[in-house]
Coordinates of C-alpha atoms in Angstrom, one line a residue:
Chain A
M24 CA -4.3 -11.8 -19.1
Q25 CA -4.8 -8.4 -20.6
R26 CA -2.1 -6.8 -18.4
E27 CA -0.8 -3.7 -20.0
V28 CA 2.8 -3.5 -20.9
G29 CA 3.2 -0.1 -19.1
S30 CA 2.3 -1.7 -15.8
L31 CA 4.9 -4.5 -15.9
P32 CA 8.1 -4.1 -13.7
L33 CA 10.5 -3.8 -16.6
A34 CA 13.4 -1.4 -17.1
P35 CA 12.2 2.0 -18.4
A36 CA 14.3 1.9 -21.5
L37 CA 12.9 -1.5 -22.4
R38 CA 9.4 -0.4 -21.7
A39 CA 9.8 2.6 -23.9
K40 CA 11.0 0.4 -26.8
L41 CA 8.1 -2.0 -26.3
V42 CA 5.5 0.8 -26.4
A43 CA 7.2 2.3 -29.5
A44 CA 7.0 -1.0 -31.2
G45 CA 3.3 -1.2 -30.6
F46 CA 3.1 -3.9 -28.0
Q47 CA 0.1 -3.3 -25.8
T48 CA -0.6 -6.3 -23.6
A49 CA 1.5 -9.0 -21.9
Q50 CA -0.3 -11.6 -23.9
E51 CA 1.2 -10.2 -27.1
L52 CA 4.7 -10.3 -25.6
L53 CA 4.3 -13.9 -24.6
E54 CA 3.0 -14.9 -28.0
T55 CA 5.9 -13.2 -29.9
G56 CA 8.5 -15.2 -28.1
P57 CA 12.1 -14.3 -27.3
C58 CA 13.4 -14.5 -30.9
G59 CA 10.7 -12.3 -32.4
L60 CA 11.0 -9.9 -29.5
S61 CA 14.8 -9.5 -29.9
K62 CA 14.3 -8.9 -33.7
E63 CA 11.6 -6.3 -33.3
L64 CA 13.2 -4.3 -30.6
G65 CA 16.8 -4.7 -31.5
I66 CA 17.8 -6.2 -28.2
S67 CA 19.9 -9.3 -27.4
K68 CA 18.2 -12.7 -27.0
E69 CA 19.2 -12.9 -23.4
E70 CA 17.6 -9.6 -22.6
A71 CA 14.4 -10.7 -24.4
L72 CA 14.4 -13.9 -22.4
E73 CA 14.9 -12.1 -19.1
A74 CA 12.0 -9.7 -19.9
L75 CA 9.7 -12.6 -20.8
Q76 CA 10.6 -14.3 -17.6
V77 CA 9.6 -11.2 -15.6
V78 CA 6.3 -11.1 -17.6
R79 CA 5.6 -14.7 -16.9
Q80 CA 6.1 -14.2 -13.3
E81 CA 3.8 -11.2 -13.1
C82 CA 1.1 -12.8 -15.1
P83 CA 0.7 -16.5 -14.0
G84 CA -1.3 -18.5 -16.5
D85 CA -5.0 -19.1 -15.9
V86 CA -4.3 -22.7 -14.8
A87 CA -2.2 -21.5 -11.9
R88 CA -4.7 -18.9 -10.9
T89 CA -7.8 -21.2 -10.8
A90 CA -5.7 -23.7 -8.9
G91 CA -5.7 -21.2 -6.1
G92 CA -2.2 -19.8 -6.7
S93 CA -2.2 -16.7 -4.6
G94 CA 1.5 -16.9 -3.8
I95 CA 2.4 -13.4 -4.9
T96 CA -0.5 -11.5 -3.5
R97 CA -1.1 -11.7 0.2
K98 CA -4.9 -12.4 0.3
C99 CA -7.2 -13.4 3.0
T100 CA -10.6 -12.5 4.4
A101 CA -11.0 -10.2 7.4
L102 CA -12.2 -13.2 9.4
E103 CA -9.0 -15.1 8.8
L104 CA -7.0 -12.0 9.7
L105 CA -8.8 -11.6 12.9
E106 CA -8.1 -15.2 13.9
E107 CA -4.4 -14.6 13.1
E108 CA -4.3 -11.4 15.1
Q109 CA -5.9 -13.0 18.1
A110 CA -3.5 -15.9 18.1
Q111 CA -0.4 -13.6 17.9
G112 CA 1.6 -12.8 20.9
S113 CA 3.2 -9.5 21.7
I114 CA 6.5 -8.6 23.2
I115 CA 6.1 -7.5 26.9
T116 CA 8.1 -4.6 28.2
F117 CA 8.1 -5.5 31.9
C118 CA 6.5 -2.1 32.6
S119 CA 2.8 -2.9 33.2
A120 CA 1.7 0.7 32.5
L121 CA 3.4 0.7 29.2
D122 CA 2.1 -2.7 28.3
S123 CA -1.5 -1.6 29.0
I124 CA -1.2 1.4 26.8
L125 CA 0.2 -0.7 24.0
G126 CA -2.5 -3.3 24.4
G127 CA -0.5 -6.2 25.8
G128 CA 3.0 -5.2 24.6
V129 CA 4.8 -4.3 21.5
Q130 CA 2.7 -5.9 18.7
L131 CA 4.2 -8.2 16.1
T132 CA 3.7 -7.4 12.4
K133 CA 3.4 -3.7 13.2
I134 CA 5.8 -0.8 13.4
T135 CA 6.1 1.0 16.7
E136 CA 7.7 4.4 17.0
I137 CA 9.4 5.6 20.1
C138 CA 10.2 9.3 20.3
G139 CA 11.5 11.6 22.9
A140 CA 14.1 14.1 23.9
P141 CA 17.7 13.0 24.3
G142 CA 18.5 11.1 27.4
V143 CA 14.9 10.2 28.1
G144 CA 15.4 6.4 27.8
K145 CA 14.5 5.4 24.3
T146 CA 17.6 3.3 23.7
Q147 CA 17.2 1.7 27.2
L148 CA 13.7 0.7 26.2
C149 CA 14.9 -0.8 23.0
M150 CA 17.6 -2.8 24.7
Q151 CA 15.0 -4.1 27.2
L152 CA 12.8 -5.2 24.2
A153 CA 15.7 -6.9 22.6
V154 CA 16.0 -9.0 25.7
D155 CA 12.3 -9.5 26.3
V156 CA 11.7 -10.8 22.8
Q157 CA 13.7 -13.9 23.8
I158 CA 11.7 -14.9 26.8
P159 CA 10.5 -18.5 26.3
E160 CA 6.9 -19.1 25.6
C161 CA 6.1 -20.8 28.8
F162 CA 6.9 -17.5 30.6
G163 CA 4.6 -15.5 28.3
G164 CA 7.1 -14.4 25.8
V165 CA 7.5 -15.0 22.0
A166 CA 10.8 -16.9 22.1
G167 CA 12.3 -15.0 19.3
E168 CA 15.6 -13.3 18.4
A169 CA 16.4 -9.7 17.8
V170 CA 18.1 -7.5 15.2
F171 CA 19.5 -4.2 16.5
I172 CA 20.4 -1.6 13.9
D173 CA 22.3 1.2 15.5
T174 CA 22.9 4.5 13.7
E175 CA 24.0 6.6 16.7
G176 CA 26.4 4.3 18.5
S177 CA 24.4 4.4 21.7
F178 CA 24.2 0.6 22.2
M179 CA 26.0 -0.3 25.5
V180 CA 26.7 -4.0 25.8
D181 CA 27.3 -3.9 29.6
R182 CA 23.9 -2.4 30.1
V183 CA 22.4 -5.2 28.1
V184 CA 24.2 -7.6 30.3
D185 CA 22.6 -6.0 33.4
I186 CA 19.1 -6.2 31.8
A187 CA 19.6 -9.8 30.7
T188 CA 20.8 -10.9 34.1
A189 CA 17.8 -9.3 35.7
C190 CA 15.5 -10.9 33.2
V191 CA 16.9 -14.4 33.8
Q192 CA 16.6 -13.9 37.6
H193 CA 13.0 -12.8 37.2
C194 CA 12.2 -16.0 35.2
Q195 CA 14.0 -18.1 37.7
L196 CA 11.9 -16.7 40.5
I197 CA 8.7 -17.5 38.5
A198 CA 10.0 -21.0 37.9
E199 CA 10.7 -21.5 41.6
A200 CA 7.2 -20.2 42.6
H201 CA 5.4 -22.5 40.1
Q202 CA 7.7 -25.5 39.9
E203 CA 6.5 -26.7 36.5
E204 CA 8.4 -29.0 34.1
D205 CA 8.5 -26.9 31.1
H206 CA 9.6 -23.8 33.1
L207 CA 12.7 -25.6 34.3
K208 CA 13.4 -27.0 30.9
A209 CA 13.2 -23.6 29.3
L210 CA 15.5 -22.1 31.9
E211 CA 18.2 -24.5 30.9
T212 CA 18.5 -22.7 27.5
F213 CA 17.6 -19.2 28.7
S214 CA 20.8 -17.8 30.0
L215 CA 23.0 -14.7 29.7
E216 CA 25.1 -16.2 26.9
S217 CA 22.2 -17.3 24.8
I218 CA 20.4 -14.0 25.2
L219 CA 23.5 -12.1 24.0
S220 CA 24.2 -14.4 21.2
H221 CA 20.7 -14.0 19.8
I222 CA 20.9 -10.2 19.5
Y223 CA 22.2 -9.4 16.0
Y224 CA 23.8 -6.0 16.0
F225 CA 24.5 -3.9 13.0
R226 CA 26.2 -0.5 13.1
C227 CA 25.3 1.9 10.2
R228 CA 27.3 5.1 10.0
D229 CA 25.4 7.0 7.3
Y230 CA 22.1 6.8 5.5
I231 CA 23.5 4.7 2.6
E232 CA 24.6 2.0 5.1
L233 CA 21.2 2.2 6.8
L234 CA 19.3 1.9 3.5
A235 CA 21.5 -1.0 2.3
Q236 CA 21.1 -2.8 5.6
V237 CA 17.3 -2.5 5.6
Y238 CA 17.1 -3.6 1.9
L239 CA 19.4 -6.6 2.7
L240 CA 17.5 -7.5 5.8
P241 CA 14.9 -9.8 4.2
D242 CA 17.7 -12.1 3.1
F243 CA 19.2 -12.1 6.5
L244 CA 15.8 -12.8 8.1
S245 CA 15.0 -15.7 5.8
E246 CA 18.2 -17.3 7.1
H247 CA 17.4 -16.4 10.7
S248 CA 13.8 -17.2 10.8
K249 CA 13.4 -16.9 14.5
V250 CA 13.9 -13.2 14.6
R251 CA 10.8 -11.5 16.0
L252 CA 12.1 -8.0 16.6
V253 CA 13.9 -5.4 14.5
V254 CA 15.0 -2.2 16.2
V255 CA 16.3 0.7 14.3
D256 CA 17.8 3.1 16.8
G257 CA 17.9 6.5 15.3
I258 CA 16.0 6.3 12.1
A259 CA 16.0 10.0 11.5
F260 CA 19.6 10.6 12.6
P261 CA 21.4 9.8 9.3
F262 CA 18.9 11.9 7.4
R263 CA 19.1 14.9 9.5
H264 CA 22.4 16.3 8.4
D265 CA 23.9 17.2 5.0
F266 CA 20.8 16.6 3.0
E267 CA 20.5 19.2 0.3
D268 CA 18.1 17.5 -1.9
L269 CA 14.9 17.4 0.2
S270 CA 12.8 15.6 -2.4
L271 CA 15.4 12.8 -2.5
R272 CA 15.2 12.6 1.3
T273 CA 11.5 12.2 1.1
R274 CA 11.8 9.5 -1.5
L275 CA 14.4 7.6 0.5
L276 CA 12.4 7.8 3.7
N277 CA 9.3 6.6 2.0
G278 CA 11.0 3.7 0.4
L279 CA 12.6 2.9 3.7
A280 CA 9.2 3.0 5.4
Q281 CA 7.7 0.6 2.9
Q282 CA 10.5 -1.8 3.2
L283 CA 10.2 -1.9 7.0
I284 CA 6.4 -2.5 6.6
I285 CA 7.1 -5.4 4.3
I286 CA 9.7 -6.9 6.7
A287 CA 7.3 -6.5 9.7
H288 CA 4.5 -8.2 7.8
D289 CA 6.3 -11.0 5.9
H290 CA 8.5 -12.1 8.8
K291 CA 5.9 -11.6 11.5
S292 CA 8.2 -9.4 13.5
A293 CA 7.8 -6.2 15.4
V294 CA 9.8 -3.2 14.1
G295 CA 10.6 -0.5 16.5
D296 CA 12.2 2.7 15.5
V297 CA 13.4 5.6 17.5
V298 CA 13.0 9.2 16.6
Q299 CA 14.8 12.0 18.4
I300 CA 12.8 15.1 19.2
T301 CA 14.9 18.2 19.3
K302 CA 14.1 21.8 19.7
S303 CA 15.0 23.0 16.2
E304 CA 11.7 23.2 14.6
G305 CA 12.2 23.4 10.9
V306 CA 14.3 20.2 10.3
N307 CA 12.6 18.1 12.9
H308 CA 9.1 19.0 11.9
T309 CA 9.7 17.8 8.4
I310 CA 11.5 14.6 9.4
S311 CA 8.9 13.6 12.0
H312 CA 6.2 14.3 9.6
Y313 CA 7.7 11.8 7.1
I314 CA 8.5 9.3 9.8
S315 CA 5.2 9.5 11.7
W316 CA 3.1 7.9 9.0
L317 CA 4.7 4.6 9.6
P318 CA 1.6 3.0 11.1
R319 CA 1.6 2.9 14.8
C320 CA -0.2 0.1 16.6
A321 CA -1.2 2.2 19.5
A322 CA 0.4 5.4 20.8
S323 CA 4.0 6.2 20.3
S324 CA 5.4 6.3 23.8
C325 CA 6.7 9.7 24.7
H326 CA 8.4 9.5 28.0
S327 CA 9.0 13.1 28.6
K328 CA 6.5 15.9 28.7
C329 CA 8.6 17.7 26.2
R330 CA 6.4 19.4 23.6
R331 CA 7.3 20.0 20.0
Y332 CA 8.1 23.6 19.6
Chain B
M7 CA -0.5 2.1 -31.5
V8 CA -1.5 -1.4 -32.3
V9 CA 0.8 -3.1 -34.7
L10 CA -0.6 -4.7 -37.8
R11 CA -0.5 -8.4 -37.5
A12 CA -1.9 -11.3 -39.6
G13 CA -5.3 -12.3 -38.4
L14 CA -6.1 -9.0 -36.8
C15 CA -9.0 -8.9 -39.1
P16 CA -10.2 -11.1 -42.0
G17 CA -8.5 -10.0 -45.2
L18 CA -5.2 -9.0 -43.6
T19 CA -2.8 -11.6 -44.7
E20 CA 0.9 -12.0 -43.9
E21 CA 2.1 -10.9 -47.4
M22 CA -0.1 -7.8 -47.2
I23 CA 1.5 -6.9 -43.9
Q24 CA 5.0 -7.4 -45.3
L25 CA 4.3 -5.2 -48.3
L26 CA 2.8 -2.5 -46.1
R27 CA 5.7 -2.7 -43.7
A28 CA 8.1 -2.3 -46.5
N29 CA 6.4 1.0 -47.3
G30 CA 6.5 2.3 -43.7
I31 CA 3.0 1.4 -42.6
R32 CA 3.4 -0.6 -39.3
T33 CA 0.4 0.2 -37.1
V34 CA -3.3 0.5 -37.4
V35 CA -3.1 4.3 -37.1
D36 CA -0.7 4.5 -40.0
F37 CA -2.9 2.4 -42.1
V38 CA -6.2 4.2 -41.4
S39 CA -4.7 7.6 -41.8
S40 CA -2.9 7.0 -45.1
D41 CA -4.2 7.6 -48.6
L42 CA -5.4 4.2 -49.8
E43 CA -5.1 5.0 -53.5
E44 CA -1.4 5.8 -53.0
V45 CA -0.9 2.7 -50.9
A46 CA -2.6 0.5 -53.5
Q47 CA -0.3 1.8 -56.1
K48 CA 2.9 1.6 -54.1
C49 CA 2.3 -1.8 -52.7
S50 CA 0.5 -3.2 -55.7
L51 CA -2.4 -4.3 -53.7
S52 CA -6.1 -4.2 -54.6
Y53 CA -7.8 -1.0 -53.6
K54 CA -11.0 -2.8 -52.8
A55 CA -9.3 -5.1 -50.4
L56 CA -7.6 -2.2 -48.6
V57 CA -10.9 -0.3 -48.2
A58 CA -12.6 -3.5 -46.8
V59 CA -9.7 -3.9 -44.3
R60 CA -9.9 -0.3 -43.3
R61 CA -13.6 -0.5 -42.6
V62 CA -13.2 -3.5 -40.4
L63 CA -10.3 -2.0 -38.5
L64 CA -12.2 1.2 -37.9
A65 CA -15.2 -0.7 -36.6
Q66 CA -12.9 -2.7 -34.3
F67 CA -10.8 0.0 -32.9
S68 CA -12.9 3.2 -32.7
A69 CA -15.1 4.3 -29.9
F70 CA -18.9 4.2 -30.2
P71 CA -20.6 7.6 -29.9
T72 CA -23.7 7.7 -27.7
N73 CA -26.1 10.4 -26.9
G74 CA -26.8 12.1 -23.6
A75 CA -30.2 10.6 -23.1
D76 CA -29.0 7.0 -23.4
L77 CA -26.1 7.8 -21.1
Y78 CA -28.4 9.2 -18.5
E79 CA -30.7 6.2 -18.7
E80 CA -27.7 3.9 -18.3
L81 CA -26.4 5.9 -15.4
K82 CA -29.7 5.8 -13.6
S83 CA -30.0 2.0 -13.9
S84 CA -26.4 1.2 -13.1
T85 CA -25.2 3.7 -10.4
A86 CA -25.7 2.8 -6.8
I87 CA -25.0 5.0 -3.8
L88 CA -23.2 3.3 -0.9
P89 CA -23.6 4.5 2.6
T90 CA -20.3 5.2 4.5
G91 CA -21.7 4.3 7.9
S92 CA -21.5 7.9 9.1
P93 CA -24.6 10.0 8.4
S94 CA -22.6 13.3 8.5
L95 CA -20.0 12.0 6.0
D96 CA -22.9 10.8 3.8
Q97 CA -24.3 14.3 3.8
L98 CA -20.9 15.6 2.8
L99 CA -20.7 13.2 -0.1
D100 CA -24.3 13.9 -1.3
S101 CA -25.8 10.8 0.3
G102 CA -22.8 8.5 0.0
L103 CA -20.2 6.9 -2.3
Y104 CA -21.2 6.8 -5.9
T105 CA -20.3 3.8 -7.9
G106 CA -18.5 4.5 -11.1
E107 CA -16.4 7.2 -9.4
V108 CA -13.2 7.5 -7.5
T109 CA -13.4 9.2 -4.1
E110 CA -10.4 10.3 -2.2
L111 CA -9.9 10.8 1.5
M112 CA -6.8 12.8 2.4
G113 CA -5.3 13.8 5.7
A114 CA -2.2 14.1 7.8
P115 CA -1.0 11.0 9.7
G116 CA -3.4 10.1 12.5
S117 CA -6.3 12.1 11.0
G118 CA -8.5 9.0 10.7
K119 CA -8.3 7.9 7.1
T120 CA -7.9 4.2 7.9
Q121 CA -10.6 4.4 10.5
V122 CA -13.0 5.9 8.1
C123 CA -12.1 3.2 5.5
L124 CA -12.7 0.5 8.1
G125 CA -16.1 2.1 8.8
I126 CA -17.0 2.2 5.2
A127 CA -16.0 -1.5 4.7
A128 CA -18.0 -2.5 7.8
S129 CA -21.0 -0.5 6.6
V130 CA -21.1 -2.0 3.1
S131 CA -20.4 -5.5 4.3
L132 CA -22.9 -5.4 7.2
G133 CA -25.6 -3.1 5.9
L134 CA -25.7 -4.0 2.2
K135 CA -24.4 -7.5 2.5
Q136 CA -22.0 -6.8 -0.4
H137 CA -18.4 -7.9 -0.8
V138 CA -15.6 -5.5 -0.2
L139 CA -12.1 -5.6 -1.5
F140 CA -9.6 -3.8 0.7
L141 CA -6.1 -3.2 -0.7
D142 CA -3.8 -2.4 2.2
S143 CA -0.4 -0.9 1.4
T144 CA 0.6 0.5 4.8
G145 CA 0.0 -2.5 7.0
G146 CA -2.5 -0.4 8.9
F147 CA -5.5 -2.7 8.6
T148 CA -6.3 -4.2 12.0
A149 CA -8.9 -6.9 11.9
S150 CA -9.6 -6.5 15.7
R151 CA -10.5 -2.8 15.2
L152 CA -12.8 -3.8 12.3
Y153 CA -14.4 -6.4 14.6
Q154 CA -14.9 -3.7 17.2
I155 CA -16.7 -1.5 14.8
L156 CA -18.9 -4.4 13.6
R157 CA -19.7 -5.4 17.2
A158 CA -21.0 -1.9 17.9
R159 CA -23.3 -1.9 14.9
A160 CA -24.7 -5.5 14.9
E161 CA -25.9 -7.5 17.8
D162 CA -25.9 -10.9 16.2
G163 CA -22.6 -12.8 16.3
E164 CA -23.4 -14.7 13.2
E165 CA -23.9 -11.5 11.2
Q166 CA -20.6 -10.1 12.4
L167 CA -18.7 -13.2 11.3
E168 CA -20.5 -13.2 7.9
A169 CA -19.7 -9.6 7.5
L170 CA -16.0 -10.3 8.2
Q171 CA -15.9 -13.0 5.6
R172 CA -17.3 -10.7 3.0
I173 CA -14.3 -8.3 3.3
Q174 CA -11.3 -9.6 1.4
V175 CA -8.0 -8.0 2.4
V176 CA -5.0 -8.0 0.0
R177 CA -1.7 -6.7 1.2
V178 CA 0.2 -4.9 -1.5
F179 CA 3.4 -3.1 -0.6
N180 CA 4.6 -1.8 -3.9
I181 CA 3.1 -0.4 -7.0
Y182 CA 3.5 -3.5 -9.2
E183 CA 1.8 -5.7 -6.7
M184 CA -1.0 -3.2 -6.5
L185 CA -1.4 -3.2 -10.3
S186 CA -1.2 -7.0 -10.3
A187 CA -4.0 -7.2 -7.7
L188 CA -6.2 -4.9 -9.7
Q189 CA -5.6 -6.9 -12.8
E190 CA -6.6 -10.0 -11.0
L191 CA -9.8 -8.3 -9.9
R192 CA -10.5 -7.2 -13.4
D193 CA -10.0 -10.8 -14.8
R194 CA -12.2 -12.2 -12.1
L195 CA -15.0 -9.7 -12.7
S196 CA -14.9 -9.9 -16.5
Q197 CA -15.1 -13.7 -16.4
Q198 CA -17.7 -13.5 -13.7
V199 CA -16.2 -16.4 -11.9
V200 CA -18.6 -17.5 -9.2
S201 CA -16.2 -18.1 -6.3
S202 CA -15.8 -16.7 -2.8
M203 CA -16.0 -13.3 -4.5
G204 CA -19.7 -12.5 -4.5
P205 CA -21.3 -9.2 -5.7
L206 CA -18.5 -6.7 -5.4
K207 CA -19.4 -3.0 -5.3
I208 CA -16.6 -1.3 -3.6
V209 CA -12.8 -1.3 -3.6
V210 CA -10.9 0.5 -0.8
I211 CA -7.3 1.3 -1.3
D212 CA -5.3 2.5 1.8
S213 CA -3.1 4.2 0.8
V214 CA -2.2 5.1 -2.7
S215 CA 0.5 7.6 -1.8
A216 CA 2.5 5.0 0.1
V217 CA 3.3 3.0 -3.0
I218 CA 3.7 5.9 -5.4
Y219 CA 5.8 8.3 -3.2
P220 CA 9.0 6.3 -3.5
L221 CA 8.8 6.6 -7.3
L222 CA 8.0 10.3 -7.7
G223 CA 10.4 13.1 -8.1
G224 CA 13.9 13.0 -9.3
K225 CA 14.9 13.3 -12.9
H226 CA 13.0 10.4 -14.3
S227 CA 9.3 10.6 -15.2
E228 CA 9.1 6.9 -14.5
G229 CA 7.0 7.5 -11.3
L230 CA 4.6 9.8 -13.1
A231 CA 4.1 7.2 -15.9
I232 CA 3.3 4.4 -13.5
M233 CA 1.0 6.7 -11.4
M234 CA -1.0 7.5 -14.5
Q235 CA -1.2 3.8 -15.3
L236 CA -2.7 3.2 -11.8
A237 CA -5.1 6.1 -12.3
R238 CA -6.3 4.8 -15.6
E239 CA -6.8 1.3 -14.1
L240 CA -8.8 2.6 -11.2
K241 CA -11.0 4.8 -13.4
T242 CA -11.8 2.1 -15.9
L243 CA -12.5 -0.5 -13.2
A244 CA -14.9 2.0 -11.6
K245 CA -16.7 2.8 -14.8
E246 CA -16.8 -0.6 -16.5
F247 CA -17.8 -2.7 -13.5
S248 CA -19.8 -0.1 -11.6
L249 CA -17.6 -0.1 -8.6
A250 CA -17.1 2.7 -6.0
V251 CA -13.3 3.2 -5.6
V252 CA -12.1 4.8 -2.3
V253 CA -8.5 5.8 -2.1
T254 CA -6.6 7.5 0.7
N255 CA -3.8 10.0 0.2
Q256 CA -1.3 12.0 2.2
V257 CA -1.1 15.8 2.6
T258 CA 1.9 18.0 2.3
R259 CA 2.7 21.7 2.8
E260 CA 4.4 24.2 0.5
S261 CA 6.4 25.5 3.4
S262 CA 6.3 24.8 7.1
T263 CA 3.4 27.3 7.7
G264 CA 1.5 27.1 4.4
P265 CA -1.9 25.5 4.0
L266 CA -2.3 21.7 3.6
K267 CA -2.5 20.4 0.1
P268 CA -3.0 16.8 -1.2
A269 CA 0.1 14.8 -2.0
L270 CA 1.0 13.3 -5.4
G271 CA 0.7 16.6 -7.2
R272 CA -1.4 18.1 -9.9
S273 CA -1.6 15.1 -12.2
W274 CA -3.2 12.9 -9.6
S275 CA -5.7 15.7 -8.6
F276 CA -7.6 15.0 -11.8
V277 CA -8.2 11.4 -10.9
P278 CA -10.7 11.4 -8.0
S279 CA -14.0 13.1 -8.6
T280 CA -14.5 13.8 -5.0
R281 CA -12.0 14.8 -2.4
V282 CA -12.5 14.9 1.4
L283 CA -9.9 16.4 3.8
L284 CA -9.8 15.0 7.3
E285 CA -8.3 17.0 10.1
S286 CA -8.1 16.6 13.9
K287 CA -9.9 19.1 15.9
E288 CA -7.4 19.8 18.6
A289 CA -3.9 18.4 18.4
T290 CA -2.6 18.0 21.9
W291 CA -0.8 15.2 23.6
E292 CA -2.7 15.3 26.8
K293 CA -6.2 15.0 25.6
A294 CA -6.8 12.0 23.4
T295 CA -9.6 13.0 21.0
T296 CA -11.6 11.0 18.5
Q297 CA -13.2 14.1 17.0
R298 CA -12.4 14.8 13.4
V299 CA -13.4 17.5 10.9
A300 CA -14.1 16.5 7.3
S301 CA -14.2 19.1 4.7
L302 CA -15.1 18.8 1.0
A303 CA -12.2 19.9 -1.1
K304 CA -13.4 18.8 -4.5
S305 CA -16.8 17.7 -5.7
S306 CA -18.8 17.7 -8.9
R307 CA -22.1 17.8 -7.1
Q308 CA -21.8 19.9 -3.9
P309 CA -20.3 23.3 -3.2
T310 CA -16.7 22.9 -1.8
G311 CA -15.9 24.1 1.6
I312 CA -18.7 22.2 3.5
Q313 CA -17.5 20.9 6.8
V314 CA -18.9 18.2 9.1
E315 CA -17.7 16.7 12.3
L316 CA -17.0 13.1 12.7
D317 CA -16.3 10.9 15.6
I318 CA -14.1 8.0 14.7
G319 CA -13.9 6.7 18.3
N320 CA -14.9 3.6 20.1
G321 CA -17.7 1.8 18.5
D322 CA -18.7 3.3 15.3
V323 CA -18.1 6.3 13.1
Q324 CA -20.9 8.4 14.2
E325 CA -21.9 12.0 14.2
L326 CA -21.8 13.7 17.6
S327 CA -23.0 17.2 16.8
P328 CA -25.1 18.6 13.9
A329 CA -23.2 19.3 10.8
T330 CA -22.0 22.9 10.3
L331 CA -22.4 24.2 6.8
T332 CA -19.8 26.8 5.9
Q333 CA -19.8 28.0 2.3
G334 CA -16.4 28.2 0.7
L335 CA -15.3 31.4 -0.9

């Protein structure tokens, strides 16, 4: 329990006061108690109490630890991870060539980036994925729901209707060919209305809305636990224009990336994001550099032979 | 900056502390650096008692000097050199990863840092039968890839499964979680709890820049402070428990055509003792290549500028062509 005060997630001003007062470890803080703390630092009792709560959360007592309390850290051996990965499904794209490059489909718990020139089909692919994630398990899908975050306004509902109708027809043909009980049962709930109602659409007009949406997403996902796909269409678009402070942009993008990684991992969903490739070298080069270190599960699919100039 | 408290050492009573505090002496440093005769007069305490307390405090809080010969003997007996699984990389690192030191792998996205880390984990777990702690902050750890690497190196299925069990993976997605995980490790090692964690010799952190980048920059020096906290934690872990610490880092450029330099700035550059830069050989979309070039950017043992070729492809991290030695300027 010798956690240093400097490494606890407290407000900077509070931390500075603690260090100036000579507190070094979390143990000392807990021993002093809220009254002593508020007297020594000159802060209110409520603030002291809040700070101690944060400390207690970060440093669970020895009892909790030996009892196997690993709730905060996500720990497991590589063997357990392997078993988990092998049991996981992936979202098929209905294009066998693409599925084979991606190793079975778009993988869950990972982030996949789709980049290409304008008009090449990125949004179409994303809409296809939003429908495919809902395919029932007996047909080989993951039976999940989808979140679609749109920054460019390119989401066309009538196109989704076409895709969904085709998907339902395809499943019906499979069911007719195989004539199994669970296929027919699944088809009762798998219809155009249900598909459309399980795509949750968010429109973000600038980078602030995008950041807010992504940071609020975990709460949304804990209410809608069946979501298995999050698509961000146009992740670089809001950051491309009017950003004078480049270091701020880096920080925001990095924070956004980490948040998406957390969402993908904790909610066992796939996150797909779309990056535009344009011909202007300077801006695009920097943006795609920052974006492209979101881990890719396989290759990022580039539909066009367009090179980066 | 330790505050004087009752019971800190025998002879330091509560009334003594109150009297000292009334005269402006709050911390150990204040006490030890003040003139004791003056203090005895002002606080009306016995001089002998104060001297006795000072002696105990000095013994408790100061560092022990040691001479070079003893240090060398200790180093010889406690340092181990861990193979990375790739003979050419071992050559670059002067036969492998040294325990007690922090080694950094840096490179652009897709240059192979995570692959090399997986190779290292596989090599230590399979070859040395030692436990590995893998802190993953990017979500890039893929157990199936690790399994592939193990399958290429060991024939026996039992051995592969055992090796997988010896690698513990912790997912930490922000800096506080990372510090918390390292603290847990420290507690476990210092109490020597005999649990699933057997003899641990290496900690791999992939990547350090992912958790620190969102905090750096801007007007507050908050990010810098927490980065240094992490640096100190890593170095003391490495030294105290004889661990090899491997971290991965990003690279940035000054301008769009400038040379690559490691991310996280100058303050972080003092932390690792060895730095290896990984680069792709040819960057084209058509030809998928598994060839990488590793060059030594910072080392206390070898001349910098040495380059070797690595293959991070299917199977194992293996050398494909003899190492090329190019002396740096």
